[in-house]
Amino acid sequence: MRARVMSAARELGYEPDLIARSLRTGTSHTFGFLVADLANPISSEIIRGAEDRARVDGYGLLLTNSEGDPALDRANLHLFLQRRVDGIILFTAHEGERAIESQLRNLAVPIVVLDRTVPTGSDASTVFFDHAPGIAAAVAHLLERGHQRIAFISGPADLRPVRDRLSGFEEAFRVAKIVIDPGVIRLGSLLPKFGYEQTVALLGASDAPTAILVGGNRLLTGVLEALHERGRIVGSDIAIVSCDDVDLTRFYRPPISVVARDTYQMGRVAAEMLLDRATDREGTVGSVLLPTWFIPRESSAFPVRVGG
Amino acid sequence: MRARVMSAARELGYEPDLIARSLRTGTSHTFGFLVADLANPISSEIIRGAEDRARVDGYGLLLTNSEGDPALDRANLHLFLQRRVDGIILFTAHEGERAIESQLRNLAVPIVVLDRTVPTGSDASTVFFDHAPGIAAAVAHLLERGHQRIAFISGPADLRPVRDRLSGFEEAFRVAKIVIDPGVIRLGSLLPKFGYEQTVALLGASDAPTAILVGGNRLLTGVLEALHERGRIVGSDIAIVSCDDVDLTRFYRPPISVVARDTYQMGRVAAEMLLDRATDREGTVGSVLLPTWFIPRESSAFPVRVGG
DNA sequence: TTGTATGCGTTATCAA
DNA sequence: TTGATAACGCATACAA
């Protein structure tokens, strides 16, 4: 009797309507993914990981890109809720946005926040990268080669990855028992323009650094542009270490040393955490810390000349 | 009377349920975006354009990545239909997939296919890049500098962008009244590995090319790897022209000439076409052709030595 | 096992 | 203008 219905359904080309099913069951089998900077290759990798993992369990990904605009973040988050997504992955540009934080407190659905600190009391899950050790290893590597003045260019000081990288930077100096000249620390923005400006400023100073640690993958292009303009040769005139192992760092001549991380895995883990909470498998709010590691390459291999 | 309801709604924190609305109205305000290679920066740019445009009209983007697997493409397409999306953007890895093509014939929703030929009789809209002129300009530029043996490495011959680029390549030689040695045309795959293998083979031949035209942005890393390995210097030992203006081509030393295109715009246009059909504004099946252009840089600037 | 009724939260229709 | 009611397509609960 059941078989007759099935065959009739096939004959008529019946397709279940997932929207009607969602209305009835209250589960949309969809996660919202809010990303602030889709142009960053890091973002696509995370999305790829999350989509791969979510798809296995039949979940789809609703993607929005806010281009770093907090108002858009807020609106998109609101839309996710109205669309009755079963979970949200948040990869915002800023931290401590009032409107977002209030959402994080009384949330109707599971949320995973990526590499951003969440306010105490919110029950959002988190996935962090452990930036400090990778950076510390990079700085130790530079110090070993005789660099004394190592500049650090990175984003706004209130952003968790920036704070984390800064603490790794400071830690390495502490271990080496060397005092940091605060003038070499340039925090402000993760955009290429900032990398360019700060590099120009650093090179122009009387006590120019012999090495630059670039704390953000998009900063690197700005830094390189400035170095090219001033005729500095990476890997002999100046040592460079960047963040994230992208095509540019791998295939630049000389290859550029980086602090690497597995962004695809971050996406997978985030989706996994949502699935654990969305389905029945005893999911709860949690936090995962993923490693970073230093990959030395030619851009920072040369020993610095003493006195130079 | 209406005002009283509104204020009560606000007081109770009422939020319309978009799923219920979808069930009733039959419109989900969602587009499905099927991409085959999310790891390609080109894909993210297209997605960014489409999402930006769709959002303005209140449409969301449901994203799936098939990693070039036709079976996944098919499954994802099917899921889109069950989810009652209002339109679909298709950016597949292959062309002429049986299962996909049959979907394209009797489609329930508007579809826009990106840079792939659709079977005659299907009423899918299309957005193409006009690859040939950009490539032809690049080849003309190389011929002017005295290059006689210009290799062309690109993807599978049945892929529209590859055919299109090949025809631009051939056209430039025809105009210059030079016969192409078929041995320099290497079609097969758009992946870095293929670029590496073919470059190694080309360099090893007795009549090695003096210039390589790289027909696909991901091929470039493989080509560069092979050149580095063999100690060839880009821009003096050999001329290089690649496709797509990405970070690597802009900041490589010397900067690499490229055939550029506006991928963000492709995304915008695709979303626009779907919106025209999804809403009432007289949308119909159409086709848009977007330009490509040649950007000469140092990697191909030097004149080739006569006889060399 | 098989059939029938109810409700999910909307929008649309029709009466009052 | 305002109010009551049906229907979108499914899943569930209950009756036959």
mmCIF file of C-alpha atoms in Angstrom, chain A:
data_model
loop_
_atom_site.group_PDB
_atom_site.id
_atom_site.type_symbol
_atom_site.label_atom_id
_atom_site.label_comp_id
_atom_site.label_asym_id
_atom_site.label_seq_id
_atom_site.Cartn_x
_atom_site.Cartn_y
_atom_site.Cartn_z
ATOM 1 C CA MET A 1 0.000 0.000 0.000
ATOM 2 C CA ARG A 2 2.890 2.261 0.839
ATOM 3 C CA ALA A 3 4.632 1.199 -2.327
ATOM 4 C CA ARG A 4 1.699 2.405 -4.422
ATOM 5 C CA VAL A 5 1.958 5.865 -2.941
ATOM 6 C CA MET A 6 5.701 5.963 -3.528
ATOM 7 C CA SER A 7 5.385 4.991 -7.155
ATOM 8 C CA ALA A 8 2.609 7.471 -7.709
ATOM 9 C CA ALA A 9 4.747 10.162 -6.131
ATOM 10 C CA ARG A 10 7.601 9.325 -8.440
ATOM 11 C CA GLU A 11 5.281 9.286 -11.418
ATOM 12 C CA LEU A 12 3.922 12.713 -10.606
ATOM 13 C CA GLY A 13 7.384 14.062 -9.945
ATOM 14 C CA TYR A 14 6.589 14.881 -6.376
ATOM 15 C CA GLU A 15 9.218 16.830 -4.459
ATOM 16 C CA PRO A 16 8.802 17.567 -0.771
ATOM 17 C CA ASP A 17 8.541 21.273 -0.027
ATOM 18 C CA LEU A 18 11.276 22.054 2.477
ATOM 19 C CA ILE A 19 9.675 25.349 3.363
ATOM 20 C CA ALA A 20 6.447 23.747 4.439
ATOM 21 C CA ARG A 21 8.442 21.183 6.339
ATOM 22 C CA SER A 22 10.358 23.944 8.078
ATOM 23 C CA LEU A 23 7.205 25.708 9.107
ATOM 24 C CA ARG A 24 5.853 22.538 10.578
ATOM 25 C CA THR A 25 8.977 21.240 12.296
ATOM 26 C CA GLY A 26 10.457 24.559 13.286
ATOM 27 C CA THR A 27 13.828 23.610 11.843
ATOM 28 C CA SER A 28 15.072 25.185 8.645
ATOM 29 C CA HIS A 29 18.173 23.047 8.205
ATOM 30 C CA THR A 30 20.003 26.247 7.444
ATOM 31 C CA PHE A 31 22.824 28.068 9.171
ATOM 32 C CA GLY A 32 23.466 31.750 8.733
ATOM 33 C CA PHE A 33 27.072 32.712 8.046
ATOM 34 C CA LEU A 34 27.835 36.357 8.593
ATOM 35 C CA VAL A 35 31.237 37.380 7.301
ATOM 36 C CA ALA A 36 32.662 40.888 7.439
ATOM 37 C CA ASP A 37 35.326 40.595 4.759
ATOM 38 C CA LEU A 38 34.535 38.167 1.993
ATOM 39 C CA ALA A 39 37.371 39.599 -0.086
ATOM 40 C CA ASN A 40 39.836 38.102 2.375
ATOM 41 C CA PRO A 41 40.930 34.627 1.230
ATOM 42 C CA ILE A 42 40.801 33.589 4.879
ATOM 43 C CA SER A 43 37.053 34.092 4.825
ATOM 44 C CA SER A 44 36.472 31.883 1.798
ATOM 45 C CA GLU A 45 38.464 29.093 3.376
ATOM 46 C CA ILE A 46 36.417 29.254 6.557
ATOM 47 C CA ILE A 47 33.210 29.299 4.551
ATOM 48 C CA ARG A 48 34.410 26.336 2.541
ATOM 49 C CA GLY A 49 35.088 24.364 5.697
ATOM 50 C CA ALA A 50 31.742 25.236 7.227
ATOM 51 C CA GLU A 51 29.801 24.439 4.079
ATOM 52 C CA ASP A 52 31.556 21.125 3.607
ATOM 53 C CA ARG A 53 30.744 20.060 7.142
ATOM 54 C CA ALA A 54 27.187 21.383 7.200
ATOM 55 C CA ARG A 55 26.287 19.726 3.922
ATOM 56 C CA VAL A 56 27.106 16.271 5.289
ATOM 57 C CA ASP A 57 24.212 16.671 7.717
ATOM 58 C CA GLY A 58 21.927 18.208 5.132
ATOM 59 C CA TYR A 59 22.355 21.770 6.300
ATOM 60 C CA GLY A 60 22.646 24.722 3.959
ATOM 61 C CA LEU A 61 24.555 27.964 4.403
ATOM 62 C CA LEU A 62 22.944 31.355 4.075
ATOM 63 C CA LEU A 63 25.770 33.784 3.406
ATOM 64 C CA THR A 64 25.919 37.516 4.031
ATOM 65 C CA ASN A 65 28.837 39.866 3.663
ATOM 66 C CA SER A 66 28.838 43.062 5.676
ATOM 67 C CA GLU A 67 32.000 44.636 4.273
ATOM 68 C CA GLY A 68 32.850 45.621 7.817
ATOM 69 C CA ASP A 69 29.745 47.766 8.243
ATOM 70 C CA PRO A 70 28.295 47.226 11.751
ATOM 71 C CA ALA A 71 24.868 48.415 10.659
ATOM 72 C CA LEU A 72 24.818 45.735 7.988
ATOM 73 C CA ASP A 73 26.001 43.155 10.493
ATOM 74 C CA ARG A 74 23.092 44.023 12.702
ATOM 75 C CA ALA A 75 20.552 43.962 9.883
ATOM 76 C CA ASN A 76 21.837 40.652 8.562
ATOM 77 C CA LEU A 77 21.763 39.080 11.989
ATOM 78 C CA HIS A 78 18.197 40.214 12.350
ATOM 79 C CA LEU A 79 17.276 38.717 9.009
ATOM 80 C CA PHE A 80 18.830 35.404 9.992
ATOM 81 C CA LEU A 81 16.544 35.290 13.005
ATOM 82 C CA GLN A 82 13.494 36.079 10.905
ATOM 83 C CA ARG A 83 14.480 33.413 8.471
ATOM 84 C CA ARG A 84 14.513 30.999 11.372
ATOM 85 C CA VAL A 85 18.008 29.678 10.787
ATOM 86 C CA ASP A 86 19.042 26.862 13.117
ATOM 87 C CA GLY A 87 22.348 28.455 13.992
ATOM 88 C CA ILE A 88 24.623 31.366 13.171
ATOM 89 C CA ILE A 89 28.323 31.697 12.518
ATOM 90 C CA LEU A 90 29.632 35.174 13.166
ATOM 91 C CA PHE A 91 32.876 36.467 11.709
ATOM 92 C CA THR A 92 32.640 40.196 12.251
ATOM 93 C CA ALA A 93 35.037 43.027 11.514
ATOM 94 C CA HIS A 94 34.811 44.736 14.858
ATOM 95 C CA GLU A 95 34.532 43.637 18.404
ATOM 96 C CA GLY A 96 32.284 44.932 21.144
ATOM 97 C CA GLU A 97 29.591 46.267 18.833
ATOM 98 C CA ARG A 98 26.728 47.243 21.125
ATOM 99 C CA ALA A 99 23.954 46.035 18.872
ATOM 100 C CA ILE A 100 25.600 42.713 18.153
ATOM 101 C CA GLU A 101 26.436 42.112 21.776
ATOM 102 C CA SER A 102 22.876 42.645 22.893
ATOM 103 C CA GLN A 103 21.856 40.037 20.345
ATOM 104 C CA LEU A 104 24.426 37.676 21.797
ATOM 105 C CA ARG A 105 22.849 37.858 25.205
ATOM 106 C CA ASN A 106 19.319 36.766 24.531
ATOM 107 C CA LEU A 107 19.810 34.587 21.515
ATOM 108 C CA ALA A 108 17.145 32.341 20.155
ATOM 109 C CA VAL A 109 19.544 30.080 18.250
ATOM 110 C CA PRO A 110 23.016 28.640 18.770
ATOM 111 C CA ILE A 111 25.777 31.011 17.740
ATOM 112 C CA VAL A 112 29.440 30.420 17.080
ATOM 113 C CA VAL A 113 31.686 33.471 17.105
ATOM 114 C CA LEU A 114 34.980 33.222 15.229
ATOM 115 C CA ASP A 115 38.190 34.714 16.608
ATOM 116 C CA ARG A 116 36.394 37.463 18.500
ATOM 117 C CA THR A 117 35.909 37.864 22.222
ATOM 118 C CA VAL A 118 32.288 37.606 23.312
ATOM 119 C CA PRO A 119 30.865 39.522 26.257
ATOM 120 C CA THR A 120 30.812 37.673 29.551
ATOM 121 C CA GLY A 121 27.466 36.130 30.227
ATOM 122 C CA SER A 122 26.588 35.488 26.601
ATOM 123 C CA ASP A 123 26.222 31.856 25.784
ATOM 124 C CA ALA A 124 27.827 31.953 22.361
ATOM 125 C CA SER A 125 30.311 29.268 21.444
ATOM 126 C CA THR A 126 33.680 30.398 20.165
ATOM 127 C CA VAL A 127 36.490 29.195 17.946
ATOM 128 C CA PHE A 128 39.773 30.992 18.423
ATOM 129 C CA PHE A 129 43.147 30.833 16.822
ATOM 130 C CA ASP A 130 46.010 30.769 19.268
ATOM 131 C CA HIS A 131 47.922 33.510 17.494
ATOM 132 C CA ALA A 132 50.454 34.280 20.212
ATOM 133 C CA PRO A 133 52.673 31.172 20.025
ATOM 134 C CA GLY A 134 53.064 31.405 16.243
ATOM 135 C CA ILE A 135 54.003 35.049 16.487
ATOM 136 C CA ALA A 136 56.332 34.418 19.422
ATOM 137 C CA ALA A 137 58.137 31.738 17.409
ATOM 138 C CA ALA A 138 58.489 34.146 14.506
ATOM 139 C CA VAL A 139 59.927 36.879 16.698
ATOM 140 C CA ALA A 140 62.286 34.445 18.435
ATOM 141 C CA HIS A 141 63.474 33.392 14.982
ATOM 142 C CA LEU A 142 64.175 37.018 14.064
ATOM 143 C CA LEU A 143 65.934 37.743 17.344
ATOM 144 C CA GLU A 144 68.153 34.698 16.833
ATOM 145 C CA ARG A 145 69.258 36.149 13.544
ATOM 146 C CA GLY A 146 70.401 39.274 15.274
ATOM 147 C CA HIS A 147 67.459 41.596 14.622
ATOM 148 C CA GLN A 148 67.114 44.189 17.337
ATOM 149 C CA ARG A 149 64.568 46.510 15.823
ATOM 150 C CA ILE A 150 61.593 44.445 14.724
ATOM 151 C CA ALA A 151 58.542 46.436 13.734
ATOM 152 C CA PHE A 152 55.051 45.058 14.279
ATOM 153 C CA ILE A 153 52.255 46.329 12.054
ATOM 154 C CA SER A 154 48.749 45.126 12.783
ATOM 155 C CA GLY A 155 45.097 46.089 13.129
ATOM 156 C CA PRO A 156 43.101 47.922 15.782
ATOM 157 C CA ALA A 157 44.240 47.202 19.338
ATOM 158 C CA ASP A 158 40.777 46.210 20.480
ATOM 159 C CA LEU A 159 40.551 43.282 18.058
ATOM 160 C CA ARG A 160 41.248 39.962 19.690
ATOM 161 C CA PRO A 161 43.642 38.537 17.059
ATOM 162 C CA VAL A 162 45.619 41.770 17.199
ATOM 163 C CA ARG A 163 45.863 41.727 20.992
ATOM 164 C CA ASP A 164 46.790 38.074 20.830
ATOM 165 C CA ARG A 165 49.527 38.650 18.283
ATOM 166 C CA LEU A 166 50.823 41.611 20.247
ATOM 167 C CA SER A 167 51.085 39.499 23.376
ATOM 168 C CA GLY A 168 53.066 36.890 21.446
ATOM 169 C CA PHE A 169 55.320 39.658 20.176
ATOM 170 C CA GLU A 170 55.900 40.989 23.681
ATOM 171 C CA GLU A 171 56.359 37.534 25.135
ATOM 172 C CA ALA A 172 59.198 36.722 22.741
ATOM 173 C CA PHE A 173 61.024 39.901 23.735
ATOM 174 C CA ARG A 174 60.431 39.167 27.401
ATOM 175 C CA VAL A 175 61.913 35.703 27.021
ATOM 176 C CA ALA A 176 64.932 37.184 25.237
ATOM 177 C CA LYS A 177 65.192 39.800 27.978
ATOM 178 C CA ILE A 178 65.093 42.643 25.496
ATOM 179 C CA VAL A 179 63.090 45.810 26.024
ATOM 180 C CA ILE A 180 60.759 46.790 23.206
ATOM 181 C CA ASP A 181 60.944 50.284 21.811
ATOM 182 C CA PRO A 182 57.240 51.235 21.692
ATOM 183 C CA GLY A 183 57.898 53.139 18.466
ATOM 184 C CA VAL A 184 58.054 49.921 16.466
ATOM 185 C CA ILE A 185 54.529 48.847 17.364
ATOM 186 C CA ARG A 186 52.089 50.176 14.806
ATOM 187 C CA LEU A 187 48.477 49.213 15.479
ATOM 188 C CA GLY A 188 45.584 50.697 13.555
ATOM 189 C CA SER A 189 43.959 48.873 10.679
ATOM 190 C CA LEU A 190 44.142 45.553 8.876
ATOM 191 C CA LEU A 191 43.800 47.131 5.445
ATOM 192 C CA PRO A 192 46.634 47.320 2.875
ATOM 193 C CA LYS A 193 46.677 51.111 3.007
ATOM 194 C CA PHE A 194 47.701 51.066 6.650
ATOM 195 C CA GLY A 195 50.487 48.613 5.896
ATOM 196 C CA TYR A 196 51.761 50.939 3.193
ATOM 197 C CA GLU A 197 51.647 54.070 5.338
ATOM 198 C CA GLN A 198 53.310 52.514 8.348
ATOM 199 C CA THR A 199 56.054 50.936 6.260
ATOM 200 C CA VAL A 200 56.820 54.250 4.603
ATOM 201 C CA ALA A 201 56.969 55.895 8.028
ATOM 202 C CA LEU A 202 59.177 53.171 9.478
ATOM 203 C CA LEU A 203 61.622 53.254 6.583
ATOM 204 C CA GLY A 204 61.856 57.002 6.766
ATOM 205 C CA ALA A 205 62.821 57.065 10.437
ATOM 206 C CA SER A 206 66.447 57.408 11.498
ATOM 207 C CA ASP A 207 66.255 54.142 13.398
ATOM 208 C CA ALA A 208 64.497 52.087 10.731
ATOM 209 C CA PRO A 209 63.714 48.470 11.624
ATOM 210 C CA THR A 210 65.699 45.589 10.122
ATOM 211 C CA ALA A 211 62.651 43.353 10.195
ATOM 212 C CA ILE A 212 58.905 43.828 9.893
ATOM 213 C CA LEU A 213 56.342 41.467 11.345
ATOM 214 C CA VAL A 214 53.142 41.925 9.374
ATOM 215 C CA GLY A 215 50.176 41.048 11.589
ATOM 216 C CA GLY A 216 47.418 40.513 9.024
ATOM 217 C CA ASN A 217 47.423 39.002 5.555
ATOM 218 C CA ARG A 218 45.908 41.974 3.775
ATOM 219 C CA LEU A 219 48.460 44.339 5.276
ATOM 220 C CA LEU A 220 51.217 42.546 3.403
ATOM 221 C CA THR A 221 50.404 43.952 -0.024
ATOM 222 C CA GLY A 222 50.644 47.470 1.347
ATOM 223 C CA VAL A 223 53.932 46.683 3.034
ATOM 224 C CA LEU A 224 55.364 45.176 -0.146
ATOM 225 C CA GLU A 225 54.230 48.138 -2.183
ATOM 226 C CA ALA A 226 56.097 50.500 0.131
ATOM 227 C CA LEU A 227 59.219 48.339 0.095
ATOM 228 C CA HIS A 228 59.185 48.145 -3.701
ATOM 229 C CA GLU A 229 58.744 51.880 -3.971
ATOM 230 C CA ARG A 230 61.717 52.555 -1.706
ATOM 231 C CA GLY A 231 63.837 49.973 -3.462
ATOM 232 C CA ARG A 232 64.238 47.729 -0.435
ATOM 233 C CA ILE A 233 64.889 44.072 -1.241
ATOM 234 C CA VAL A 234 62.953 41.593 0.882
ATOM 235 C CA GLY A 235 65.225 38.966 2.397
ATOM 236 C CA SER A 236 68.459 40.950 2.199
ATOM 237 C CA ASP A 237 67.752 44.623 2.937
ATOM 238 C CA ILE A 238 64.953 43.792 5.308
ATOM 239 C CA ALA A 239 63.397 40.672 6.837
ATOM 240 C CA ILE A 240 59.659 40.097 6.484
ATOM 241 C CA VAL A 241 57.323 37.743 8.316
ATOM 242 C CA SER A 242 53.638 37.833 7.478
ATOM 243 C CA CYS A 243 50.466 36.122 8.659
ATOM 244 C CA ASP A 244 48.584 33.413 6.717
ATOM 245 C CA ASP A 245 50.098 31.191 4.095
ATOM 246 C CA VAL A 246 48.565 32.502 0.889
ATOM 247 C CA ASP A 247 49.704 32.285 -2.738
ATOM 248 C CA LEU A 248 51.519 35.577 -2.487
ATOM 249 C CA THR A 249 53.718 34.500 0.439
ATOM 250 C CA ARG A 250 54.475 31.099 -1.088
ATOM 251 C CA PHE A 251 55.389 32.271 -4.555
ATOM 252 C CA TYR A 252 56.920 35.643 -3.894
ATOM 253 C CA ARG A 253 60.661 35.737 -4.529
ATOM 254 C CA PRO A 254 62.115 35.181 -2.036
ATOM 255 C CA PRO A 255 59.338 33.149 -0.382
ATOM 256 C CA ILE A 256 57.925 34.966 2.632
ATOM 257 C CA SER A 257 57.999 33.466 6.123
ATOM 258 C CA VAL A 258 54.556 33.252 7.709
ATOM 259 C CA VAL A 259 52.620 32.424 10.806
ATOM 260 C CA ALA A 260 50.183 29.897 9.389
ATOM 261 C CA ARG A 261 46.850 28.481 10.555
ATOM 262 C CA ASP A 262 44.232 26.083 9.282
ATOM 263 C CA THR A 263 41.299 28.289 8.372
ATOM 264 C CA TYR A 264 39.413 25.512 6.615
ATOM 265 C CA GLN A 265 39.422 23.631 9.889
ATOM 266 C CA MET A 266 38.008 26.633 11.714
ATOM 267 C CA GLY A 267 35.005 26.496 9.382
ATOM 268 C CA ARG A 268 34.573 22.784 9.920
ATOM 269 C CA VAL A 269 34.748 23.110 13.670
ATOM 270 C CA ALA A 270 32.276 25.983 13.737
ATOM 271 C CA ALA A 271 29.729 24.016 11.713
ATOM 272 C CA GLU A 272 30.337 20.974 13.868
ATOM 273 C CA MET A 273 29.575 22.943 17.015
ATOM 274 C CA LEU A 274 26.341 24.233 15.554
ATOM 275 C CA LEU A 275 25.304 20.770 14.432
ATOM 276 C CA ASP A 276 25.966 19.417 17.899
ATOM 277 C CA ARG A 277 23.592 21.967 19.332
ATOM 278 C CA ALA A 278 21.027 21.932 16.556
ATOM 279 C CA THR A 279 20.586 18.194 16.559
ATOM 280 C CA ASP A 280 20.187 16.044 19.618
ATOM 281 C CA ARG A 281 23.734 15.055 20.246
ATOM 282 C CA GLU A 282 24.120 16.743 23.623
ATOM 283 C CA GLY A 283 25.661 19.887 22.227
ATOM 284 C CA THR A 284 26.508 22.656 24.640
ATOM 285 C CA VAL A 285 28.229 26.003 24.555
ATOM 286 C CA GLY A 286 31.947 25.534 24.191
ATOM 287 C CA SER A 287 35.172 27.037 23.029
ATOM 288 C CA VAL A 288 37.834 25.615 20.750
ATOM 289 C CA LEU A 289 41.384 26.886 20.389
ATOM 290 C CA LEU A 290 43.190 26.149 17.133
ATOM 291 C CA PRO A 291 46.961 26.355 16.768
ATOM 292 C CA THR A 292 49.114 28.641 14.655
ATOM 293 C CA TRP A 293 52.671 27.850 13.675
ATOM 294 C CA PHE A 294 55.659 29.581 12.203
ATOM 295 C CA ILE A 295 56.977 28.645 8.757
ATOM 296 C CA PRO A 296 60.460 30.077 8.207
ATOM 297 C CA ARG A 297 61.386 30.982 4.644
ATOM 298 C CA GLU A 298 63.993 32.999 2.814
ATOM 299 C CA SER A 299 62.428 36.370 3.515
ATOM 300 C CA SER A 300 63.745 36.155 7.069
ATOM 301 C CA ALA A 301 66.598 33.677 6.733
ATOM 302 C CA PHE A 302 69.604 36.009 6.482
ATOM 303 C CA PRO A 303 71.487 37.007 9.622
ATOM 304 C CA VAL A 304 71.419 40.725 10.220
ATOM 305 C CA ARG A 305 74.740 42.575 10.050
ATOM 306 C CA VAL A 306 75.912 43.608 13.485
ATOM 307 C CA GLY A 307 75.499 47.329 13.812
ATOM 308 C CA GLY A 308 73.326 47.376 10.717
#
